[in-house]
Amino acid sequence: MLVLLPPSEGKTRPDGGDPVDLAALGSGSLTAHRVAVLDALAKVSGHPDALRTLGVGPSLTAEVERNTLLRTEPAAAATEVYSGVLYAAAGLALLPDDAARARADRSIRIISALWGVVEPADRIPAYRLSMATDLPGVGPLARSWRALLALELDPRAADELIIDCRSASYVAAWRPPAGSPGWVTVRVLRELDGRRTVVSHNAKHTRGVLTRHLLVRPGPEPTDPDELLEAARELIQGTRARRRPPRRALGSVQQPVQRPAAPHVPRVLDAELGPPGNGPRVLTLTVT
């Protein structure tokens, strides 16, 4: 299986360490274009209208300024740098054993506007750049990466199940070719008062939960959409588990306890797989 993730918008700057070594990153065929994008980003980020060009607000001024220093900024494993909702749920830096880590190294690929393809162990600095950007000196980033990512990823799509957790702007950078044995996108709906709606935060969290489950579950990896559906349905029972409250001793008096409200953690209620068509099949996970 090949699990495609988007980068998180939020990134954690490493406290220290050596800077990125472009020659040491995986997918070495992308190095030349990585250099071009990196240099263009540094130039744009030092320009007075950098925030407008990069499509971000004033609160991110410091992150954009840091783009000018990415060749010397400290780098760390991508699993530590990407730190948004999806990555918090996936816990890629905290996998339980060597088998799960090996599966992640083999199966997880992050599609990045700056690096093209990132492997979990690739050491990168924190940066600010979206695939939706039209970067001066390079052009629309999704289009600029498309042919290179096809050379890198098409061979894997020829005989592996593609589990696609990316957002639309990152899908635009690479789509599996026609005839691939299985391309499945992951959609998340929230059920509330009998109605199902799309909620972005829940979607990121649930895609992270699914990603982690596929890495740590026993048994072979899913090889086709139907096997993926069966693996996803394992989450339904797992997320519905409840601990019973401890029994009170006879004659004891239960005192009311004031506790802070716990954050809502979505539970998977249902998993459905859409029919085959001209594009990807859609795995829909419904959560609370």
PDB file of C-alpha atoms in Angstrom:
ATOM      1  CA  MET A   1       0.000   0.000   0.000  1.00  0.00           C
ATOM      2  CA  LEU A   2       1.003   3.600  -0.534  1.00  0.00           C
ATOM      3  CA  VAL A   3      -0.540   6.130   1.877  1.00  0.00           C
ATOM      4  CA  LEU A   4      -0.380   9.705   0.577  1.00  0.00           C
ATOM      5  CA  LEU A   5      -0.581  12.509   3.134  1.00  0.00           C
ATOM      6  CA  PRO A   6      -0.624  16.280   2.773  1.00  0.00           C
ATOM      7  CA  PRO A   7       1.875  18.283   4.806  1.00  0.00           C
ATOM      8  CA  SER A   8       0.474  20.000   7.856  1.00  0.00           C
ATOM      9  CA  GLU A   9       0.093  23.765   7.713  1.00  0.00           C
ATOM     10  CA  GLY A  10       1.427  23.915  11.248  1.00  0.00           C
ATOM     11  CA  LYS A  11       5.030  22.794  11.595  1.00  0.00           C
ATOM     12  CA  THR A  12       7.316  22.515  14.600  1.00  0.00           C
ATOM     13  CA  ARG A  13      10.705  24.186  14.206  1.00  0.00           C
ATOM     14  CA  PRO A  14      13.449  21.851  15.478  1.00  0.00           C
ATOM     15  CA  ASP A  15      15.312  23.169  18.514  1.00  0.00           C
ATOM     16  CA  GLY A  16      18.659  22.347  16.961  1.00  0.00           C
ATOM     17  CA  GLY A  17      20.513  20.064  14.603  1.00  0.00           C
ATOM     18  CA  ASP A  18      22.185  20.159  11.240  1.00  0.00           C
ATOM     19  CA  PRO A  19      20.448  21.871   8.317  1.00  0.00           C
ATOM     20  CA  VAL A  20      18.765  19.999   5.497  1.00  0.00           C
ATOM     21  CA  ASP A  21      21.026  17.931   3.268  1.00  0.00           C
ATOM     22  CA  LEU A  22      19.263  17.961  -0.072  1.00  0.00           C
ATOM     23  CA  ALA A  23      21.379  15.110  -1.407  1.00  0.00           C
ATOM     24  CA  ALA A  24      20.335  12.890   1.515  1.00  0.00           C
ATOM     25  CA  LEU A  25      16.569  13.224   0.992  1.00  0.00           C
ATOM     26  CA  GLY A  26      14.657  10.324  -0.493  1.00  0.00           C
ATOM     27  CA  SER A  27      13.440  10.480  -4.111  1.00  0.00           C
ATOM     28  CA  GLY A  28      16.747  11.852  -5.339  1.00  0.00           C
ATOM     29  CA  SER A  29      15.381  12.447  -8.841  1.00  0.00           C
ATOM     30  CA  LEU A  30      13.569  15.487  -7.400  1.00  0.00           C
ATOM     31  CA  THR A  31      16.712  17.245  -6.121  1.00  0.00           C
ATOM     32  CA  ALA A  32      17.143  19.712  -8.986  1.00  0.00           C
ATOM     33  CA  HIS A  33      13.558  20.949  -8.755  1.00  0.00           C
ATOM     34  CA  ARG A  34      13.758  21.081  -4.968  1.00  0.00           C
ATOM     35  CA  VAL A  35      16.719  23.432  -5.335  1.00  0.00           C
ATOM     36  CA  ALA A  36      14.790  25.603  -7.804  1.00  0.00           C
ATOM     37  CA  VAL A  37      11.739  25.853  -5.539  1.00  0.00           C
ATOM     38  CA  LEU A  38      13.863  26.431  -2.443  1.00  0.00           C
ATOM     39  CA  ASP A  39      15.799  29.276  -4.067  1.00  0.00           C
ATOM     40  CA  ALA A  40      12.638  30.859  -5.484  1.00  0.00           C
ATOM     41  CA  LEU A  41      10.911  30.628  -2.109  1.00  0.00           C
ATOM     42  CA  ALA A  42      13.846  32.279  -0.329  1.00  0.00           C
ATOM     43  CA  LYS A  43      13.833  35.126  -2.837  1.00  0.00           C
ATOM     44  CA  VAL A  44      10.071  35.683  -2.674  1.00  0.00           C
ATOM     45  CA  SER A  45      10.013  35.483   1.127  1.00  0.00           C
ATOM     46  CA  GLY A  46      12.429  38.407   1.385  1.00  0.00           C
ATOM     47  CA  HIS A  47      10.252  40.625  -0.809  1.00  0.00           C
ATOM     48  CA  PRO A  48       7.963  43.295   0.725  1.00  0.00           C
ATOM     49  CA  ASP A  49       4.832  41.637  -0.685  1.00  0.00           C
ATOM     50  CA  ALA A  50       5.840  38.113   0.395  1.00  0.00           C
ATOM     51  CA  LEU A  51       2.714  37.601   2.521  1.00  0.00           C
ATOM     52  CA  ARG A  52       0.422  38.360  -0.396  1.00  0.00           C
ATOM     53  CA  THR A  53       2.377  36.189  -2.810  1.00  0.00           C
ATOM     54  CA  LEU A  54       2.362  33.241  -0.421  1.00  0.00           C
ATOM     55  CA  GLY A  55      -1.290  33.761   0.511  1.00  0.00           C
ATOM     56  CA  VAL A  56      -0.808  34.096   4.274  1.00  0.00           C
ATOM     57  CA  GLY A  57      -1.695  36.695   6.897  1.00  0.00           C
ATOM     58  CA  PRO A  58       0.433  38.989   9.072  1.00  0.00           C
ATOM     59  CA  SER A  59       0.437  36.501  11.959  1.00  0.00           C
ATOM     60  CA  LEU A  60       2.774  34.303   9.886  1.00  0.00           C
ATOM     61  CA  THR A  61       5.343  37.014   9.163  1.00  0.00           C
ATOM     62  CA  ALA A  62       8.040  35.302  11.234  1.00  0.00           C
ATOM     63  CA  GLU A  63       7.518  31.979   9.449  1.00  0.00           C
ATOM     64  CA  VAL A  64       7.761  33.638   6.048  1.00  0.00           C
ATOM     65  CA  GLU A  65      10.942  35.453   7.089  1.00  0.00           C
ATOM     66  CA  ARG A  66      12.371  32.111   8.168  1.00  0.00           C
ATOM     67  CA  ASN A  67      11.857  30.855   4.597  1.00  0.00           C
ATOM     68  CA  THR A  68      14.855  32.985   3.616  1.00  0.00           C
ATOM     69  CA  LEU A  69      17.092  30.890   5.902  1.00  0.00           C
ATOM     70  CA  LEU A  70      15.949  27.349   5.095  1.00  0.00           C
ATOM     71  CA  ARG A  71      19.377  26.198   3.925  1.00  0.00           C
ATOM     72  CA  THR A  72      20.809  26.923   7.389  1.00  0.00           C
ATOM     73  CA  GLU A  73      17.760  26.323   9.622  1.00  0.00           C
ATOM     74  CA  PRO A  74      17.890  23.190  11.840  1.00  0.00           C
ATOM     75  CA  ALA A  75      16.248  20.120  10.335  1.00  0.00           C
ATOM     76  CA  ALA A  76      14.591  17.075  11.878  1.00  0.00           C
ATOM     77  CA  ALA A  77      12.662  14.021  10.715  1.00  0.00           C
ATOM     78  CA  ALA A  78       9.495  14.932   8.838  1.00  0.00           C
ATOM     79  CA  THR A  79       7.467  13.021  11.449  1.00  0.00           C
ATOM     80  CA  GLU A  80       8.641  15.562  14.034  1.00  0.00           C
ATOM     81  CA  VAL A  81       8.328  18.691  11.884  1.00  0.00           C
ATOM     82  CA  TYR A  82       4.799  18.086  10.590  1.00  0.00           C
ATOM     83  CA  SER A  83       2.640  18.575  13.667  1.00  0.00           C
ATOM     84  CA  GLY A  84      -0.925  19.430  12.640  1.00  0.00           C
ATOM     85  CA  VAL A  85      -4.147  17.622  13.530  1.00  0.00           C
ATOM     86  CA  LEU A  86      -3.641  14.709  11.133  1.00  0.00           C
ATOM     87  CA  TYR A  87      -0.089  14.097  12.338  1.00  0.00           C
ATOM     88  CA  ALA A  88      -1.052  14.339  16.008  1.00  0.00           C
ATOM     89  CA  ALA A  89      -3.629  11.584  15.435  1.00  0.00           C
ATOM     90  CA  ALA A  90      -1.288   9.440  13.316  1.00  0.00           C
ATOM     91  CA  GLY A  91       1.557   9.651  15.848  1.00  0.00           C
ATOM     92  CA  LEU A  92       4.148   8.724  13.225  1.00  0.00           C
ATOM     93  CA  ALA A  93       7.033   9.628  15.551  1.00  0.00           C
ATOM     94  CA  LEU A  94       5.631   7.348  18.281  1.00  0.00           C
ATOM     95  CA  LEU A  95       4.924   4.067  16.532  1.00  0.00           C
ATOM     96  CA  PRO A  96       5.030   1.092  18.908  1.00  0.00           C
ATOM     97  CA  ASP A  97       7.529  -1.267  17.274  1.00  0.00           C
ATOM     98  CA  ASP A  98      10.007  -1.874  14.481  1.00  0.00           C
ATOM     99  CA  ALA A  99       7.380  -3.535  12.301  1.00  0.00           C
ATOM    100  CA  ALA A 100       5.136  -0.450  12.360  1.00  0.00           C
ATOM    101  CA  ARG A 101       8.093   1.849  11.729  1.00  0.00           C
ATOM    102  CA  ALA A 102       9.236  -0.257   8.782  1.00  0.00           C
ATOM    103  CA  ARG A 103       5.714  -0.233   7.369  1.00  0.00           C
ATOM    104  CA  ALA A 104       5.593   3.562   7.712  1.00  0.00           C
ATOM    105  CA  ASP A 105       8.962   4.012   6.026  1.00  0.00           C
ATOM    106  CA  ARG A 106       7.798   1.859   3.135  1.00  0.00           C
ATOM    107  CA  SER A 107       4.218   3.079   2.820  1.00  0.00           C
ATOM    108  CA  ILE A 108       3.932   6.725   3.923  1.00  0.00           C
ATOM    109  CA  ARG A 109       4.707   9.495   1.461  1.00  0.00           C
ATOM    110  CA  ILE A 110       3.975  13.167   2.123  1.00  0.00           C
ATOM    111  CA  ILE A 111       3.347  15.349  -0.919  1.00  0.00           C
ATOM    112  CA  SER A 112       5.003  18.727  -0.343  1.00  0.00           C
ATOM    113  CA  ALA A 113       5.002  22.007  -2.241  1.00  0.00           C
ATOM    114  CA  LEU A 114       8.677  22.512  -1.382  1.00  0.00           C
ATOM    115  CA  TRP A 115      10.146  19.001  -1.447  1.00  0.00           C
ATOM    116  CA  GLY A 116       7.793  17.169  -3.837  1.00  0.00           C
ATOM    117  CA  VAL A 117       7.770  13.844  -2.005  1.00  0.00           C
ATOM    118  CA  VAL A 118       8.847  13.465   1.625  1.00  0.00           C
ATOM    119  CA  GLU A 119       9.576  10.190   3.396  1.00  0.00           C
ATOM    120  CA  PRO A 120       8.952   9.905   7.154  1.00  0.00           C
ATOM    121  CA  ALA A 121      12.653   9.877   8.026  1.00  0.00           C
ATOM    122  CA  ASP A 122      13.655  12.716   5.686  1.00  0.00           C
ATOM    123  CA  ARG A 123      15.227  15.529   7.698  1.00  0.00           C
ATOM    124  CA  ILE A 124      13.684  18.878   6.754  1.00  0.00           C
ATOM    125  CA  PRO A 125      13.333  22.342   8.331  1.00  0.00           C
ATOM    126  CA  ALA A 126      10.014  23.972   9.170  1.00  0.00           C
ATOM    127  CA  TYR A 127       8.793  26.086   6.251  1.00  0.00           C
ATOM    128  CA  ARG A 128       5.736  27.907   4.980  1.00  0.00           C
ATOM    129  CA  LEU A 129       4.577  27.135   1.433  1.00  0.00           C
ATOM    130  CA  SER A 130       1.311  25.812  -0.005  1.00  0.00           C
ATOM    131  CA  MET A 131       0.885  23.743  -3.157  1.00  0.00           C
ATOM    132  CA  ALA A 132      -1.762  26.268  -4.264  1.00  0.00           C
ATOM    133  CA  THR A 133       0.930  28.963  -4.612  1.00  0.00           C
ATOM    134  CA  ASP A 134       1.931  30.484  -7.957  1.00  0.00           C
ATOM    135  CA  LEU A 135       5.596  30.945  -7.052  1.00  0.00           C
ATOM    136  CA  PRO A 136       7.476  33.621  -9.030  1.00  0.00           C
ATOM    137  CA  GLY A 137      10.341  32.038 -10.900  1.00  0.00           C
ATOM    138  CA  VAL A 138       8.691  28.610 -10.839  1.00  0.00           C
ATOM    139  CA  GLY A 139       5.007  29.095 -11.612  1.00  0.00           C
ATOM    140  CA  PRO A 140       1.987  27.228 -10.198  1.00  0.00           C
ATOM    141  CA  LEU A 141       3.564  24.648  -7.934  1.00  0.00           C
ATOM    142  CA  ALA A 142       1.170  21.774  -8.560  1.00  0.00           C
ATOM    143  CA  ARG A 143       1.809  22.037 -12.286  1.00  0.00           C
ATOM    144  CA  SER A 144       5.570  22.382 -11.796  1.00  0.00           C
ATOM    145  CA  TRP A 145       5.754  19.125  -9.820  1.00  0.00           C
ATOM    146  CA  ARG A 146       3.329  17.064 -11.907  1.00  0.00           C
ATOM    147  CA  ALA A 147       5.671  15.401 -14.414  1.00  0.00           C
ATOM    148  CA  LEU A 148       8.388  14.782 -11.820  1.00  0.00           C
ATOM    149  CA  LEU A 149       5.981  13.198  -9.349  1.00  0.00           C
ATOM    150  CA  ALA A 150       4.600  11.008 -12.118  1.00  0.00           C
ATOM    151  CA  LEU A 151       8.085   9.627 -12.769  1.00  0.00           C
ATOM    152  CA  GLU A 152       8.522   9.012  -9.056  1.00  0.00           C
ATOM    153  CA  LEU A 153       5.104   7.608  -8.122  1.00  0.00           C
ATOM    154  CA  ASP A 154       3.584   6.058 -11.253  1.00  0.00           C
ATOM    155  CA  PRO A 155       5.661   2.856 -10.916  1.00  0.00           C
ATOM    156  CA  ARG A 156       4.286   2.266  -7.421  1.00  0.00           C
ATOM    157  CA  ALA A 157       0.733   2.994  -8.555  1.00  0.00           C
ATOM    158  CA  ALA A 158       1.045   0.241 -11.136  1.00  0.00           C
ATOM    159  CA  ASP A 159       0.777  -2.529  -8.547  1.00  0.00           C
ATOM    160  CA  GLU A 160      -0.013  -0.976  -5.137  1.00  0.00           C
ATOM    161  CA  LEU A 161      -3.178   0.227  -3.438  1.00  0.00           C
ATOM    162  CA  ILE A 162      -3.144   4.042  -3.181  1.00  0.00           C
ATOM    163  CA  ILE A 163      -4.799   5.388  -0.019  1.00  0.00           C
ATOM    164  CA  ASP A 164      -5.129   9.103  -0.632  1.00  0.00           C
ATOM    165  CA  CYS A 165      -5.594  11.428   2.356  1.00  0.00           C
ATOM    166  CA  ARG A 166      -4.553  14.588   0.485  1.00  0.00           C
ATOM    167  CA  SER A 167      -6.538  17.778  -0.050  1.00  0.00           C
ATOM    168  CA  ALA A 168      -7.459  18.935  -3.554  1.00  0.00           C
ATOM    169  CA  SER A 169      -4.477  21.228  -4.173  1.00  0.00           C
ATOM    170  CA  TYR A 170      -2.082  18.342  -3.475  1.00  0.00           C
ATOM    171  CA  VAL A 171      -4.070  15.867  -5.563  1.00  0.00           C
ATOM    172  CA  ALA A 172      -3.564  18.337  -8.430  1.00  0.00           C
ATOM    173  CA  ALA A 173       0.197  17.711  -8.234  1.00  0.00           C
ATOM    174  CA  TRP A 174      -0.169  13.975  -8.939  1.00  0.00           C
ATOM    175  CA  ARG A 175      -3.011  11.647  -9.780  1.00  0.00           C
ATOM    176  CA  PRO A 176      -2.505   7.903 -10.228  1.00  0.00           C
ATOM    177  CA  PRO A 177      -2.626   6.951 -13.912  1.00  0.00           C
ATOM    178  CA  ALA A 178      -5.654   5.293 -15.443  1.00  0.00           C
ATOM    179  CA  GLY A 179      -5.615   1.561 -14.979  1.00  0.00           C
ATOM    180  CA  SER A 180      -4.046   1.642 -11.507  1.00  0.00           C
ATOM    181  CA  PRO A 181      -5.285  -1.345  -9.460  1.00  0.00           C
ATOM    182  CA  GLY A 182      -6.707   0.755  -6.655  1.00  0.00           C
ATOM    183  CA  TRP A 183      -6.921   4.461  -5.868  1.00  0.00           C
ATOM    184  CA  VAL A 184      -9.060   5.298  -2.859  1.00  0.00           C
ATOM    185  CA  THR A 185      -9.643   8.763  -1.426  1.00  0.00           C
ATOM    186  CA  VAL A 186     -10.777   9.175   2.168  1.00  0.00           C
ATOM    187  CA  ARG A 187     -13.819  11.315   2.961  1.00  0.00           C
ATOM    188  CA  VAL A 188     -15.013  12.009   6.503  1.00  0.00           C
ATOM    189  CA  LEU A 189     -18.543  12.981   7.552  1.00  0.00           C
ATOM    190  CA  ARG A 190     -19.762  13.937  11.002  1.00  0.00           C
ATOM    191  CA  GLU A 191     -23.103  12.620  12.187  1.00  0.00           C
ATOM    192  CA  LEU A 192     -24.998  14.934  14.526  1.00  0.00           C
ATOM    193  CA  ASP A 193     -28.699  14.746  15.301  1.00  0.00           C
ATOM    194  CA  GLY A 194     -29.210  12.334  12.441  1.00  0.00           C
ATOM    195  CA  ARG A 195     -27.534  14.569   9.842  1.00  0.00           C
ATOM    196  CA  ARG A 196     -24.185  13.968   8.164  1.00  0.00           C
ATOM    197  CA  THR A 197     -21.974  16.919   7.229  1.00  0.00           C
ATOM    198  CA  VAL A 198     -18.367  17.542   6.206  1.00  0.00           C
ATOM    199  CA  VAL A 199     -16.214  19.035   8.970  1.00  0.00           C
ATOM    200  CA  SER A 200     -12.573  19.812   8.168  1.00  0.00           C
ATOM    201  CA  HIS A 201     -11.050  19.373  11.637  1.00  0.00           C
ATOM    202  CA  ASN A 202     -12.721  15.990  12.150  1.00  0.00           C
ATOM    203  CA  ALA A 203     -11.612  14.918   8.681  1.00  0.00           C
ATOM    204  CA  LYS A 204      -7.938  15.596   9.406  1.00  0.00           C
ATOM    205  CA  HIS A 205      -8.108  13.816  12.749  1.00  0.00           C
ATOM    206  CA  THR A 206      -9.888  10.778  11.351  1.00  0.00           C
ATOM    207  CA  ARG A 207      -7.499  10.446   8.401  1.00  0.00           C
ATOM    208  CA  GLY A 208      -4.691  10.441  10.956  1.00  0.00           C
ATOM    209  CA  VAL A 209      -6.448   7.744  12.986  1.00  0.00           C
ATOM    210  CA  LEU A 210      -6.892   5.613   9.862  1.00  0.00           C
ATOM    211  CA  THR A 211      -3.247   6.107   8.888  1.00  0.00           C
ATOM    212  CA  ARG A 212      -2.015   4.945  12.281  1.00  0.00           C
ATOM    213  CA  HIS A 213      -4.383   1.968  12.275  1.00  0.00           C
ATOM    214  CA  LEU A 214      -3.053   0.808   8.906  1.00  0.00           C
ATOM    215  CA  LEU A 215       0.502   0.943  10.271  1.00  0.00           C
ATOM    216  CA  VAL A 216       0.010  -0.788  13.629  1.00  0.00           C
ATOM    217  CA  ARG A 217      -2.709  -3.370  12.904  1.00  0.00           C
ATOM    218  CA  PRO A 218      -1.554  -7.004  12.779  1.00  0.00           C
ATOM    219  CA  GLY A 219      -1.674  -8.952   9.577  1.00  0.00           C
ATOM    220  CA  PRO A 220      -0.877  -8.050   5.982  1.00  0.00           C
ATOM    221  CA  GLU A 221      -1.401  -4.635   4.454  1.00  0.00           C
ATOM    222  CA  PRO A 222      -4.565  -4.145   2.396  1.00  0.00           C
ATOM    223  CA  THR A 223      -3.913  -4.688  -1.303  1.00  0.00           C
ATOM    224  CA  ASP A 224      -7.222  -3.584  -2.832  1.00  0.00           C
ATOM    225  CA  PRO A 225     -10.153  -1.282  -1.959  1.00  0.00           C
ATOM    226  CA  ASP A 226     -12.261  -4.062  -0.447  1.00  0.00           C
ATOM    227  CA  GLU A 227      -9.479  -5.094   1.916  1.00  0.00           C
ATOM    228  CA  LEU A 228      -9.046  -1.421   2.873  1.00  0.00           C
ATOM    229  CA  LEU A 229     -12.749  -1.236   3.723  1.00  0.00           C
ATOM    230  CA  GLU A 230     -12.418  -4.265   6.006  1.00  0.00           C
ATOM    231  CA  ALA A 231      -9.414  -2.678   7.730  1.00  0.00           C
ATOM    232  CA  ALA A 232     -11.292   0.602   8.184  1.00  0.00           C
ATOM    233  CA  ARG A 233     -14.273  -1.215   9.691  1.00  0.00           C
ATOM    234  CA  GLU A 234     -11.993  -2.499  12.424  1.00  0.00           C
ATOM    235  CA  LEU A 235     -12.006   1.082  13.726  1.00  0.00           C
ATOM    236  CA  ILE A 236     -15.736   0.978  14.408  1.00  0.00           C
ATOM    237  CA  GLN A 237     -15.510  -1.532  17.228  1.00  0.00           C
ATOM    238  CA  GLY A 238     -12.191  -0.148  18.425  1.00  0.00           C
ATOM    239  CA  THR A 239     -13.408   3.418  18.815  1.00  0.00           C
ATOM    240  CA  ARG A 240     -16.685   2.447  20.449  1.00  0.00           C
ATOM    241  CA  ALA A 241     -15.006   0.704  23.367  1.00  0.00           C
ATOM    242  CA  ARG A 242     -16.018   2.099  26.729  1.00  0.00           C
ATOM    243  CA  ARG A 243     -14.618   1.494  30.197  1.00  0.00           C
ATOM    244  CA  ARG A 244     -17.213   0.701  32.810  1.00  0.00           C
ATOM    245  CA  PRO A 245     -17.186   2.996  35.841  1.00  0.00           C
ATOM    246  CA  PRO A 246     -15.783   1.368  38.989  1.00  0.00           C
ATOM    247  CA  ARG A 247     -18.358  -0.090  41.368  1.00  0.00           C
ATOM    248  CA  ARG A 248     -18.985   1.751  44.610  1.00  0.00           C
ATOM    249  CA  ALA A 249     -18.593  -0.103  47.866  1.00  0.00           C
ATOM    250  CA  LEU A 250     -21.866  -0.921  49.635  1.00  0.00           C
ATOM    251  CA  GLY A 251     -23.007   1.892  51.863  1.00  0.00           C
ATOM    252  CA  SER A 252     -20.673   4.443  50.307  1.00  0.00           C
ATOM    253  CA  VAL A 253     -21.964   7.839  49.301  1.00  0.00           C
ATOM    254  CA  GLN A 254     -20.983   9.097  45.883  1.00  0.00           C
ATOM    255  CA  GLN A 255     -19.839  12.688  45.983  1.00  0.00           C
ATOM    256  CA  PRO A 256     -20.250  14.861  42.909  1.00  0.00           C
ATOM    257  CA  VAL A 257     -16.918  15.509  41.205  1.00  0.00           C
ATOM    258  CA  GLN A 258     -16.385  18.569  39.055  1.00  0.00           C
ATOM    259  CA  ARG A 259     -14.207  17.766  36.063  1.00  0.00           C
ATOM    260  CA  PRO A 260     -13.238  19.981  33.152  1.00  0.00           C
ATOM    261  CA  ALA A 261     -15.011  19.178  29.934  1.00  0.00           C
ATOM    262  CA  ALA A 262     -12.939  16.781  27.824  1.00  0.00           C
ATOM    263  CA  PRO A 263     -12.268  17.724  24.199  1.00  0.00           C
ATOM    264  CA  HIS A 264     -14.485  15.985  21.692  1.00  0.00           C
ATOM    265  CA  VAL A 265     -12.715  12.963  20.177  1.00  0.00           C
ATOM    266  CA  PRO A 266     -14.564  11.671  17.114  1.00  0.00           C
ATOM    267  CA  ARG A 267     -15.624   8.017  17.144  1.00  0.00           C
ATOM    268  CA  VAL A 268     -15.946   6.078  13.912  1.00  0.00           C
ATOM    269  CA  LEU A 269     -19.556   5.004  13.430  1.00  0.00           C
ATOM    270  CA  ASP A 270     -19.523   3.635   9.910  1.00  0.00           C
ATOM    271  CA  ALA A 271     -17.279   2.925   6.911  1.00  0.00           C
ATOM    272  CA  GLU A 272     -18.564   2.686   3.350  1.00  0.00           C
ATOM    273  CA  LEU A 273     -16.836   2.237  -0.005  1.00  0.00           C
ATOM    274  CA  GLY A 274     -18.230   3.931  -3.082  1.00  0.00           C
ATOM    275  CA  PRO A 275     -18.631   2.062  -6.378  1.00  0.00           C
ATOM    276  CA  PRO A 276     -15.922   1.937  -9.048  1.00  0.00           C
ATOM    277  CA  GLY A 277     -15.926   4.741 -11.614  1.00  0.00           C
ATOM    278  CA  ASN A 278     -13.631   6.750 -13.826  1.00  0.00           C
ATOM    279  CA  GLY A 279     -11.798   8.323 -10.878  1.00  0.00           C
ATOM    280  CA  PRO A 280     -10.878   7.130  -7.417  1.00  0.00           C
ATOM    281  CA  ARG A 281     -13.172   5.086  -5.236  1.00  0.00           C
ATOM    282  CA  VAL A 282     -14.212   6.924  -2.101  1.00  0.00           C
ATOM    283  CA  LEU A 283     -13.923   5.472   1.386  1.00  0.00           C
ATOM    284  CA  THR A 284     -16.375   7.389   3.585  1.00  0.00           C
ATOM    285  CA  LEU A 285     -15.826   7.300   7.337  1.00  0.00           C
ATOM    286  CA  THR A 286     -18.679   8.651   9.437  1.00  0.00           C
ATOM    287  CA  VAL A 287     -17.748   9.914  12.912  1.00  0.00           C
ATOM    288  CA  THR A 288     -19.513  11.398  15.890  1.00  0.00           C
TER     289      THR A 288
END
